[in-house]
Structures are given as structure tokens and as C-alpha cells.
Short mmCIF file of C-alpha atoms in Angstrom, two decimals:
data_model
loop_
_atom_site.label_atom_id
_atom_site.label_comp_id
_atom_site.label_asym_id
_atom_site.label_seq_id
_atom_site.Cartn_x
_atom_site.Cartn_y
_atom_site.Cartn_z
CA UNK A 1429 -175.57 -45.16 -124.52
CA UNK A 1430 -175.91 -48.84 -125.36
CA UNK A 1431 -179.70 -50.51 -125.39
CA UNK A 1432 -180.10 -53.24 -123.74
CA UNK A 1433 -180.77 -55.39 -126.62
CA UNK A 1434 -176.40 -53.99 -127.20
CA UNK A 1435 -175.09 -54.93 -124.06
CA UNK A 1436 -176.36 -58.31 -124.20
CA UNK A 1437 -174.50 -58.75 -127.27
CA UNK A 1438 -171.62 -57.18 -125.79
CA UNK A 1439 -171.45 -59.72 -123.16
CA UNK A 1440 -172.19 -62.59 -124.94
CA UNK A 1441 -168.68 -61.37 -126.73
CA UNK A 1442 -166.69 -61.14 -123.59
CA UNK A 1443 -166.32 -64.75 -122.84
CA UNK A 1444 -165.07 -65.10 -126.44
CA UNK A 1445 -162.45 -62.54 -126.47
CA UNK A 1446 -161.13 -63.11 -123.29
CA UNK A 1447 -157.23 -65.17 -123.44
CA UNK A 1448 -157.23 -69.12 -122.95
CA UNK A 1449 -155.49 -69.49 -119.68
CA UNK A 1450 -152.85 -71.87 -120.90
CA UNK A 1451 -151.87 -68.45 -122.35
CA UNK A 1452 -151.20 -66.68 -119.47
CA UNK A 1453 -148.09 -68.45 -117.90
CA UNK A 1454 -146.41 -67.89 -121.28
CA UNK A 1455 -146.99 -64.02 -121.62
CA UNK A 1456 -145.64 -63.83 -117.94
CA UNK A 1457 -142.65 -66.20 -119.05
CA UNK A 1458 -142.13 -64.48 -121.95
CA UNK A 1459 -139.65 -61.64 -120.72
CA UNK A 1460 -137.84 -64.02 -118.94
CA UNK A 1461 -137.53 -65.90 -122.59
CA UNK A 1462 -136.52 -62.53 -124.42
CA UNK A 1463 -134.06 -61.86 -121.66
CA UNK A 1464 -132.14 -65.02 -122.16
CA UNK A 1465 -131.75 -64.85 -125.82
CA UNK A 1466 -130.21 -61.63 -125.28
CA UNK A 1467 -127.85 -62.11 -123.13
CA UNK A 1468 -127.30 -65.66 -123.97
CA UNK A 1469 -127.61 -67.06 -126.74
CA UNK A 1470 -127.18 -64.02 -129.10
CA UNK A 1471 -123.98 -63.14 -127.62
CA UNK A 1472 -122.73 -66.95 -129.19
CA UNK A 1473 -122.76 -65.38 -132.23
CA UNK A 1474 -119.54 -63.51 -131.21
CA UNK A 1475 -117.73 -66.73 -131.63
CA UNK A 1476 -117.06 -66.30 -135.47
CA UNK A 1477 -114.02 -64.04 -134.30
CA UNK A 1478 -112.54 -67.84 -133.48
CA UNK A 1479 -112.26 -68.48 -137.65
CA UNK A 1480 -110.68 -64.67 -138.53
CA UNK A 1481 -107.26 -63.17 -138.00
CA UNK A 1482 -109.19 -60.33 -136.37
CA UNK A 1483 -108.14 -56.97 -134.93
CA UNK A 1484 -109.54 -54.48 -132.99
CA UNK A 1485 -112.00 -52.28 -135.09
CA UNK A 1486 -111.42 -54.39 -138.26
CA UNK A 1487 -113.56 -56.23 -140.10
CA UNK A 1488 -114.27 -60.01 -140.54
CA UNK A 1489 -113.50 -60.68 -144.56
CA UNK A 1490 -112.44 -64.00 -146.29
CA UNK A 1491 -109.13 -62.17 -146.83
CA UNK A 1492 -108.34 -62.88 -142.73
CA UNK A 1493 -110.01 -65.80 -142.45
CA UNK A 1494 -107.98 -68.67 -141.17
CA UNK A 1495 -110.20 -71.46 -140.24
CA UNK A 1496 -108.76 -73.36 -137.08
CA UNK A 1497 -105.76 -71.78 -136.97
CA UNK A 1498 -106.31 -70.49 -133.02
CA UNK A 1499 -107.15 -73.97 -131.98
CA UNK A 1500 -104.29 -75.87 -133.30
CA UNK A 1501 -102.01 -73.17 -131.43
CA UNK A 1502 -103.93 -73.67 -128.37
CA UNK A 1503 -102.55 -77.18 -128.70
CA UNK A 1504 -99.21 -76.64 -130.14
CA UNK A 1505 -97.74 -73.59 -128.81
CA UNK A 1506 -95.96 -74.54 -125.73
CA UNK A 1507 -95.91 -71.72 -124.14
CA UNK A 1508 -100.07 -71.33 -124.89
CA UNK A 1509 -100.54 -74.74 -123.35
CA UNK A 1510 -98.31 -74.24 -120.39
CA UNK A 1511 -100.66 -71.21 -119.92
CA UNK A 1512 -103.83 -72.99 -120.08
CA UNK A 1513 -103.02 -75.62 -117.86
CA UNK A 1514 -101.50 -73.49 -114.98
CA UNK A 1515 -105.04 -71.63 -115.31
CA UNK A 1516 -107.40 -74.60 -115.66
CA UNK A 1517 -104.71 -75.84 -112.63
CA UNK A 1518 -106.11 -72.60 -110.41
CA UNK A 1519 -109.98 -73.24 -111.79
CA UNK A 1520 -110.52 -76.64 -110.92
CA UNK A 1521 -108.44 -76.11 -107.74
CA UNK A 1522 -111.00 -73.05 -106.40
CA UNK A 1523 -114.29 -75.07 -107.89
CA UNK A 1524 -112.59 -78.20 -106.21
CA UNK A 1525 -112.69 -76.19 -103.02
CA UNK A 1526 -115.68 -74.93 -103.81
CA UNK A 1527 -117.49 -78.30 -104.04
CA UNK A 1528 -115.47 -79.63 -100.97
CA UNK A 1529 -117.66 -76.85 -98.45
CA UNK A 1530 -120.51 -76.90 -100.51
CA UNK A 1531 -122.22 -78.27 -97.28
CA UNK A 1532 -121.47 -75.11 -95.46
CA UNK A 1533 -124.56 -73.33 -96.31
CA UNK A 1534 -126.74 -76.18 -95.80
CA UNK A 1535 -125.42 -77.27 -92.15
CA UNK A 1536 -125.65 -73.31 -91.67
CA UNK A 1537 -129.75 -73.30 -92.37
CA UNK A 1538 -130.22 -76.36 -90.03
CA UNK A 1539 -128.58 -74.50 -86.69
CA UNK A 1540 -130.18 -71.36 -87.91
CA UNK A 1541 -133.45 -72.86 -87.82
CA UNK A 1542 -133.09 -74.52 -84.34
CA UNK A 1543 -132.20 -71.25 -82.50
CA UNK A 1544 -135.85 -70.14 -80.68
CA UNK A 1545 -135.11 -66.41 -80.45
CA UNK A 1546 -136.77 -65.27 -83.87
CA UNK A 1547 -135.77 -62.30 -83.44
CA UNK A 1548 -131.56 -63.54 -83.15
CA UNK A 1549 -132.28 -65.74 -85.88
CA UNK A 1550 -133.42 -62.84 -88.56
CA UNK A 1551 -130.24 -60.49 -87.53
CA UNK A 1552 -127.95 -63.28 -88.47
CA UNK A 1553 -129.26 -63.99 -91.17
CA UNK A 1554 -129.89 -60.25 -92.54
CA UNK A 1555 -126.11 -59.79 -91.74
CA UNK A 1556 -125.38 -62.78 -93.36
CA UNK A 1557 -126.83 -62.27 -96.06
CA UNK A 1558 -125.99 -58.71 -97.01
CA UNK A 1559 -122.50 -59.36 -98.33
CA UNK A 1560 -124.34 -60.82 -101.29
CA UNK A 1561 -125.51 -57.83 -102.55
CA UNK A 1562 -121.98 -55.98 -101.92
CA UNK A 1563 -120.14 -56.01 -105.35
CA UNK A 1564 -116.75 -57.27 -105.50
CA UNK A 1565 -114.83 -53.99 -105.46
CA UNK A 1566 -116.83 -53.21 -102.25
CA UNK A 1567 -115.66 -56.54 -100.94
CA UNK A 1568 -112.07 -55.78 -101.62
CA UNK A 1569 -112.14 -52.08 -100.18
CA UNK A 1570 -113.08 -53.72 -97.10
CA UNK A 1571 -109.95 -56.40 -97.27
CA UNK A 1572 -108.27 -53.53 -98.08
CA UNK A 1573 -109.34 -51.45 -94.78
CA UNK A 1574 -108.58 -54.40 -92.71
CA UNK A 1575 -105.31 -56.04 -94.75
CA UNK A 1576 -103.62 -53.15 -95.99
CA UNK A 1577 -99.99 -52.18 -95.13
CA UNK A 1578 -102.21 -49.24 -93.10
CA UNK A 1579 -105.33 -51.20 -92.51
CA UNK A 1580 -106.89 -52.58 -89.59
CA UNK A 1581 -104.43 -55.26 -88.21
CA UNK A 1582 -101.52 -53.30 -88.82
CA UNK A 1583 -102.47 -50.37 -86.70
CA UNK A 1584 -104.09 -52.65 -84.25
CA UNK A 1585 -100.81 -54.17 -83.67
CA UNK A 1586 -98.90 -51.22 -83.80
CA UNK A 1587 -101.23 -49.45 -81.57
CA UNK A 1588 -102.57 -52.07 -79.23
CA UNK A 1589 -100.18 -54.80 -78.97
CA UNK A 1590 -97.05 -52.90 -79.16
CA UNK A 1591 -95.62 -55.14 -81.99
CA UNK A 1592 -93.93 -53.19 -85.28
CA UNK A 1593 -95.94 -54.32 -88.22
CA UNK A 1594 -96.54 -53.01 -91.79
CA UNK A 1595 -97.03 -56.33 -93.68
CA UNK A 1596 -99.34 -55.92 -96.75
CA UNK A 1597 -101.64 -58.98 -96.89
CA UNK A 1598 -103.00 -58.58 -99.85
CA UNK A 1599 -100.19 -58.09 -101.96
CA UNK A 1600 -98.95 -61.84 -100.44
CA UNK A 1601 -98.99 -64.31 -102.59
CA UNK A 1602 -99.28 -67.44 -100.23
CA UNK A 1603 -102.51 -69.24 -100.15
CA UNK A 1604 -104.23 -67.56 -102.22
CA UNK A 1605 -106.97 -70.68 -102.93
CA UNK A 1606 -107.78 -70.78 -99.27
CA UNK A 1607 -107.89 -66.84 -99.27
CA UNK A 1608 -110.22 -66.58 -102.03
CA UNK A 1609 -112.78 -69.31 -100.74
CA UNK A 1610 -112.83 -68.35 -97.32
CA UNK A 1611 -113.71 -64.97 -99.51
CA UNK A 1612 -116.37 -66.28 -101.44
CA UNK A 1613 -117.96 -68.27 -98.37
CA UNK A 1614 -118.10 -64.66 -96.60
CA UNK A 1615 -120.06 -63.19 -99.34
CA UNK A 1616 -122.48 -65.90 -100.10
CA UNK A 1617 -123.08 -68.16 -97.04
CA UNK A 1618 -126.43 -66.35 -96.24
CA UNK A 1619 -128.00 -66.05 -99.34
CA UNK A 1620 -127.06 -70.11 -100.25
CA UNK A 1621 -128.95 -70.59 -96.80
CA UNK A 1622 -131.89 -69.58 -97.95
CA UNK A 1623 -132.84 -72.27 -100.48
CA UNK A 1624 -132.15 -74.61 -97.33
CA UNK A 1625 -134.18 -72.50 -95.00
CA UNK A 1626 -137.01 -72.62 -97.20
CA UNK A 1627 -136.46 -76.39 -97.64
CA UNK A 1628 -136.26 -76.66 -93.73
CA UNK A 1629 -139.69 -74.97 -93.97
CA UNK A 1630 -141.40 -77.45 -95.77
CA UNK A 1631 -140.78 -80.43 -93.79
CA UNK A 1632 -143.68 -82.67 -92.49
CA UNK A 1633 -143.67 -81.67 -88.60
CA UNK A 1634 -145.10 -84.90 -88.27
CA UNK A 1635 -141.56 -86.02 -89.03
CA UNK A 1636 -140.18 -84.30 -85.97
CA UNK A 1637 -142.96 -85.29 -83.78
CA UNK A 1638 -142.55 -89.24 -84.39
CA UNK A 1639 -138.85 -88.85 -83.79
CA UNK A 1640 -139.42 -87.55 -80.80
CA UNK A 1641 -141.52 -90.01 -79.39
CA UNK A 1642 -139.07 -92.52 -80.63
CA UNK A 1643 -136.97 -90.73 -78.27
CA UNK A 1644 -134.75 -88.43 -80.34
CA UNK A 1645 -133.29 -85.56 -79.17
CA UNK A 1646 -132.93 -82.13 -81.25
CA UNK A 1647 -129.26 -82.85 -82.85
CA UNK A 1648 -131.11 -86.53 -83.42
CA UNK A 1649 -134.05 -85.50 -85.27
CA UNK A 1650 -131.50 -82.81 -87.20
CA UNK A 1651 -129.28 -86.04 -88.30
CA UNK A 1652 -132.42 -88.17 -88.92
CA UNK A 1653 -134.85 -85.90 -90.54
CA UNK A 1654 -133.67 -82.61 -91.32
CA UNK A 1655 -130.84 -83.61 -92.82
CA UNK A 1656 -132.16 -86.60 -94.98
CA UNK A 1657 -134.84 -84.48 -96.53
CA UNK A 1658 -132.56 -81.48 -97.55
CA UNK A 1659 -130.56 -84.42 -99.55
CA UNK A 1660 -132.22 -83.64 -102.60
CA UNK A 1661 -131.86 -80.54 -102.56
CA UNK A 1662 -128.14 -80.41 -101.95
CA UNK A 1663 -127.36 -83.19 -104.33
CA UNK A 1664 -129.10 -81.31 -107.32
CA UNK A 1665 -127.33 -78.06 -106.23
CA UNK A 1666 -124.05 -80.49 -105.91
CA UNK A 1667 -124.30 -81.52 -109.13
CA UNK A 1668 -125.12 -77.86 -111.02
CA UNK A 1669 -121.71 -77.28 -109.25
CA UNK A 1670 -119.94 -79.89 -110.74
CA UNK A 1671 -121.68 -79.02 -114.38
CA UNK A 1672 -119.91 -75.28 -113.53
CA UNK A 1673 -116.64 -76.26 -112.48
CA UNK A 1674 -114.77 -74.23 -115.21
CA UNK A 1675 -117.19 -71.82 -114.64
CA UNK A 1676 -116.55 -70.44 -111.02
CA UNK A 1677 -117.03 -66.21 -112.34
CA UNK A 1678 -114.23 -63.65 -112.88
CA UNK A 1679 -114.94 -60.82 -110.69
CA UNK A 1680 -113.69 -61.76 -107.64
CA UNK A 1681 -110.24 -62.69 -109.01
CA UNK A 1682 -110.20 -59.65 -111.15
CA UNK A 1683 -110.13 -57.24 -108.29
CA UNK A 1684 -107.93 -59.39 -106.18
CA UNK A 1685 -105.70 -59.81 -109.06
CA UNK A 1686 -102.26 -58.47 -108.79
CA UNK A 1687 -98.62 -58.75 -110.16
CA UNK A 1688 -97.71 -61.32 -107.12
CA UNK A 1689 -100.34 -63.17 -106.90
CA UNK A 1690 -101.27 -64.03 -110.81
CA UNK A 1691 -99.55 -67.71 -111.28
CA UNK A 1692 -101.98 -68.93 -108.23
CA UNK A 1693 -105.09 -66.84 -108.75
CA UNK A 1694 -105.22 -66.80 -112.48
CA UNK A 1695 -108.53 -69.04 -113.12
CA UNK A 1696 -110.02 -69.56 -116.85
CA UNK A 1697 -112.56 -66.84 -117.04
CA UNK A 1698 -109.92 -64.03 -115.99
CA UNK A 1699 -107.52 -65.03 -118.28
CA UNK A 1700 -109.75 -65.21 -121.45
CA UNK A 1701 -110.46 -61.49 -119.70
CA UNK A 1702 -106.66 -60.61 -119.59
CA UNK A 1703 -105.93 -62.20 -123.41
CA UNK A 1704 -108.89 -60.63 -125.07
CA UNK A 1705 -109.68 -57.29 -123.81
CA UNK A 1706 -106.11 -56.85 -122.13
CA UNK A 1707 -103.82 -58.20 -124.67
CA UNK A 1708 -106.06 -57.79 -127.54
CA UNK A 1709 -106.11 -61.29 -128.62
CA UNK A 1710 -109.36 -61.89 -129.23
CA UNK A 1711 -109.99 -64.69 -131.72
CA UNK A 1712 -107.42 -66.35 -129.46
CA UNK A 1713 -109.45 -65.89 -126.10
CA UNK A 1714 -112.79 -66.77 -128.03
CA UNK A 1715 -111.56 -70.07 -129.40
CA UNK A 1716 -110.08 -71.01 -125.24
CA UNK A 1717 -114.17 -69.61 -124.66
CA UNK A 1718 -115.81 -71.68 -127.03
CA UNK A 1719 -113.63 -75.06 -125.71
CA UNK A 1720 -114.86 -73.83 -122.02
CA UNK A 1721 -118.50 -73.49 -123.31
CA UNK A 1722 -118.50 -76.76 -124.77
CA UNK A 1723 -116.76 -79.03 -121.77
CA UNK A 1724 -119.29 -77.04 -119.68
CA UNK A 1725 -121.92 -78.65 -121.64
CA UNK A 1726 -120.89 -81.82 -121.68
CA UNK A 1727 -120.08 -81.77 -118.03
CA UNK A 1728 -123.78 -80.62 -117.75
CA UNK A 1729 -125.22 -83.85 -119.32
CA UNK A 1730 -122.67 -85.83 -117.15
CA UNK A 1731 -123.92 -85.16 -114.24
CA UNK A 1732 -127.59 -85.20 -115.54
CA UNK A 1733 -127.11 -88.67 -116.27
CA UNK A 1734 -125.35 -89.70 -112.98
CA UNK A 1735 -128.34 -87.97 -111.51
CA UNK A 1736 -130.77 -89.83 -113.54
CA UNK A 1737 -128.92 -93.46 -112.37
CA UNK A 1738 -128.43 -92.65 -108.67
CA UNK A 1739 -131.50 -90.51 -107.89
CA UNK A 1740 -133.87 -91.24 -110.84
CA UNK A 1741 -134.16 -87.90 -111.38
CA UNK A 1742 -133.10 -85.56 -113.78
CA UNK A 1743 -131.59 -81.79 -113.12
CA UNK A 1744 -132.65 -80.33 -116.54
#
């Protein structure tokens, strides 16, 4: 039991052992910090396999080191190059597309947010916004329940309309850019709504109210205020697009990938997949990595600085 002449002492020593609070942002950020080394920045130490001759389950010696050897073939092997530039043909063709609807979700929030019935406007955008959360393997059972030789369409045709059909869909070749964003829009249209929803949220009301007396109607004050203020917004979230362009992920080509459709739906990520872990090439697919990496980064600080002269601001 402490006297009392202890526990004044005791709290006279609280105060001084307690944590300064410019402290305690960085021990909550600190996981976050830990996390991204991880997964990374240490993985960039994986690009040494660029400089070896390496195998499978060998070992990186001086005896199989070859210096630049996979980036002067990337350059002079024709058949390498003609490779490369049918893939970065199918990237920049999909991110292109990408960029093109980027407005989608945006224009998406604003009619969302006019509709009264709150309880209509929280079932479309739950159901919208599930497919995020569905991997893509899910996704593609589903195309392949509805586009299948025996899927949906087929048997509702056969069934319902009385016309003989057993076309396979998926397995067809033909537009395969259009196929795969009209994909990708499906699966993420709700969740890149919400960043504009919350935006929408945080506009002056004021705003609304003077258009309005100015005589403005509700697509009026949409087109005049809603839309003006989001601009920032979008334009930073245009611009991290444009940074990613070679960047546009793997997984939903890899399960839609098949022996028909490759030459169009090929992008860069899937093929450093295919010529590392399928064909075992891997100093060769970390060397077309590295080159990927470092455009990316560059492309990055482009549009930072186009940012920085047309908006004054800067996105990192």
C-alpha cells in the first residue's frame, strides 16, 4: 500500500513518462510503414536475377553472371521485340480505354446522389459495389455460366427463342479490349463511386442553394456545381491513371486468358507472368520488369509535374 507522501511522487512521474503526442501518429503509421517495405520495396531486391544466367533452384555465382546480357536481347532479338511490342500494343490499348471512361464512376456518384429514395439509392450501390470484392476467378465462373457453349444465352435461345445455338463466347477471340473493359467497369464501378460520393458529400449546400435562386434547375446545379468541385478529385485520380498505364494488373487477363484469344489480350504484366514462372525465363522477365518499373516512375513524375503547372498542385 503506497503512503501518500508515494503516490504523490508517483503522479508527479506520470506526466513525465507519458509519450509526446507527435509520437502517436507515427506508432499508428508504423505498420502501414513495415507493410510496405515488405511487400515493396524488399521484393526489388529480386531484380539481381536481371545480371545472372539463372535457373530454377540454382544459385547466383560470378561463374553465371552476364551483366546486361537480357537487356541487349530485349532490344536485339527480333522475335523478343516483336513480342514486347504486340504486348505493350494490348497494355496501352486496355489503360487507353481505361482512361477514356474514367468518368464513368464519377457521372455514376452524381445521379446516385440525386435519386431521393435512400433507401433505392443504398441497394444500388451495395449491388454495385459487391463485384469488387468477388475475385477474378469468381468473375469468370459467372461469364462462364452465362457465355459458355451451355451457359445462360445458349439455353435461353435454345429454349426460349427457338433458335439453334451453341456458340462459346468466351473462347472468341473478337473484341477482346472492349470485352475486358466493359469487364473491369462491372467489377469496379461501385467501389470507384465512392471516393465521388464522399466528395459529393462535402460540398457547401450553400452552393446548391445560390444556384437555385439564380434559377438553376437540378441537372443545372449538377453541371455548375457538382461537377466543377469533383474536378479535383477526378483530375488527380486521372493522372495516378496515366502514371499506371503499363500497370493495369494481371489477374483479370490471366483467367480470361486462352489459346485464341492471347495475341489481343496478352498485356505486360501477364506476359512477364507467362515468361517467368511459365517458361522459366526468369532473368529475362525481370529485366522486361525492371524497364516497366522504371517508365512507371518516370511516367509518375510526368504527370506530377503537369499537375504542378496546370493545377498548382502536386499528386505526391
Amino acid at each position: 500500500i503506497l503512503t501518500g507522501k508515494a503516490r504523490q511522487d508517483k503522479r508527479e512521474l506520470e506526466p513525465k513518462m507519458e509519450m509526446k503526442e507527435e509520437y502517436h501518429l507515427f506508432l499508428l503509421f508504423l505498420p502501414v510503414l513495415v507493410l510496405a517495405f515488405v511487400f515493396f520495396y524488399l521484393p526489388l531486391w529480386g531484380w539481381r536475377y536481371a545480371f545472372f544466367d539463372y535457373k530454377a533452384g540454382g544459385e547466383l555465382t560470378m561463374s553465371n553472371f552476364v551483366g546486361l546480357k537480357w537487356f541487349a536481347i530485349l532490344f536485339q532479338n527480333e522475335t523478343t521485340r516483336g513480342d514486347i511490342l504486340r504486348v505493350l500494343k494490348n497494355t496501352l490499348a486496355m489503360s487507353g480505354l481505361g482512361i477514356l471512361t474514367s468518368w464513368i464512376p464519377m457521372a455514376f456518384a452524381i445521379f446516385l446522389t440525386q435519386v431521393k429514395s435512400k433507401r433505392f439509392r443504398r441497394t444500388v450501390q451495395t449491388f454495385t459495389t459487391v463485384p469488387n470484392f468477388l475475385g477474378w476467378v469468381i468473375i469468370y465462373a459467372i461469364a462462364l455460366a452465362i457465355f459458355s457453349t451451355d451457359g445462360f444465352i445458349n439455353n435461353f435461345l435454345n429454349n426460349i427463342m427457338g433458335v439453334a445455338s451453341n456458340a462459346n463466347y468466351l473462347m472468341d477471340g473478337s473484341h477482346m479490349w472492349l470485352k475486358m473493359l466493359l469487364w473491369g467497369i462491372w467489377k469496379g464501378l461501385g467501389w470507384s463511386a465512392i471516393i465521388y460520393i464522399s466528395s459529393i458529400s462535402g460540398i457547401d449546400p450553400t452552393l446548391y442553394e445560390a444556384a437555385e435562386m439564380d434559377g438553376a434547375g437540378r441537372f443545372a446545379s449538377m453541371w455548375y456545381v457538382t461537377v466543377p468541385c469533383l474536378m479535383p478529385t477526378f483530375f488527380v485520380l486521372l493522372l495516378m491513371s496515366i502514371a499506371n498505364v503499363l500497370s493495369n494488373g494481371m489477374e483479370q487477363y490471366l483467367v480470361f486468358f486462352n489459346a485464341i484469344n492471347s495475341q489481343n489480350l496478352e498485356v505486360l504484366d501477364l506476359y512477364v507472368y507467362n515468361l517467368g514462372i511459365g517458361n522459366g525465363q526468369i532473368p529475362m522477365s525481370t529485366a522486361i520488369g525492371m524497364f516497366k518499373s522504371v517508365i512507371s516512375v518516370i511516367l509518375l513524375f510526368g504527370a506530377n509535374t503537369v499537375s504542378k503547372k496546370l493545377r498548382g498542385e502536386s499528386i505526391i
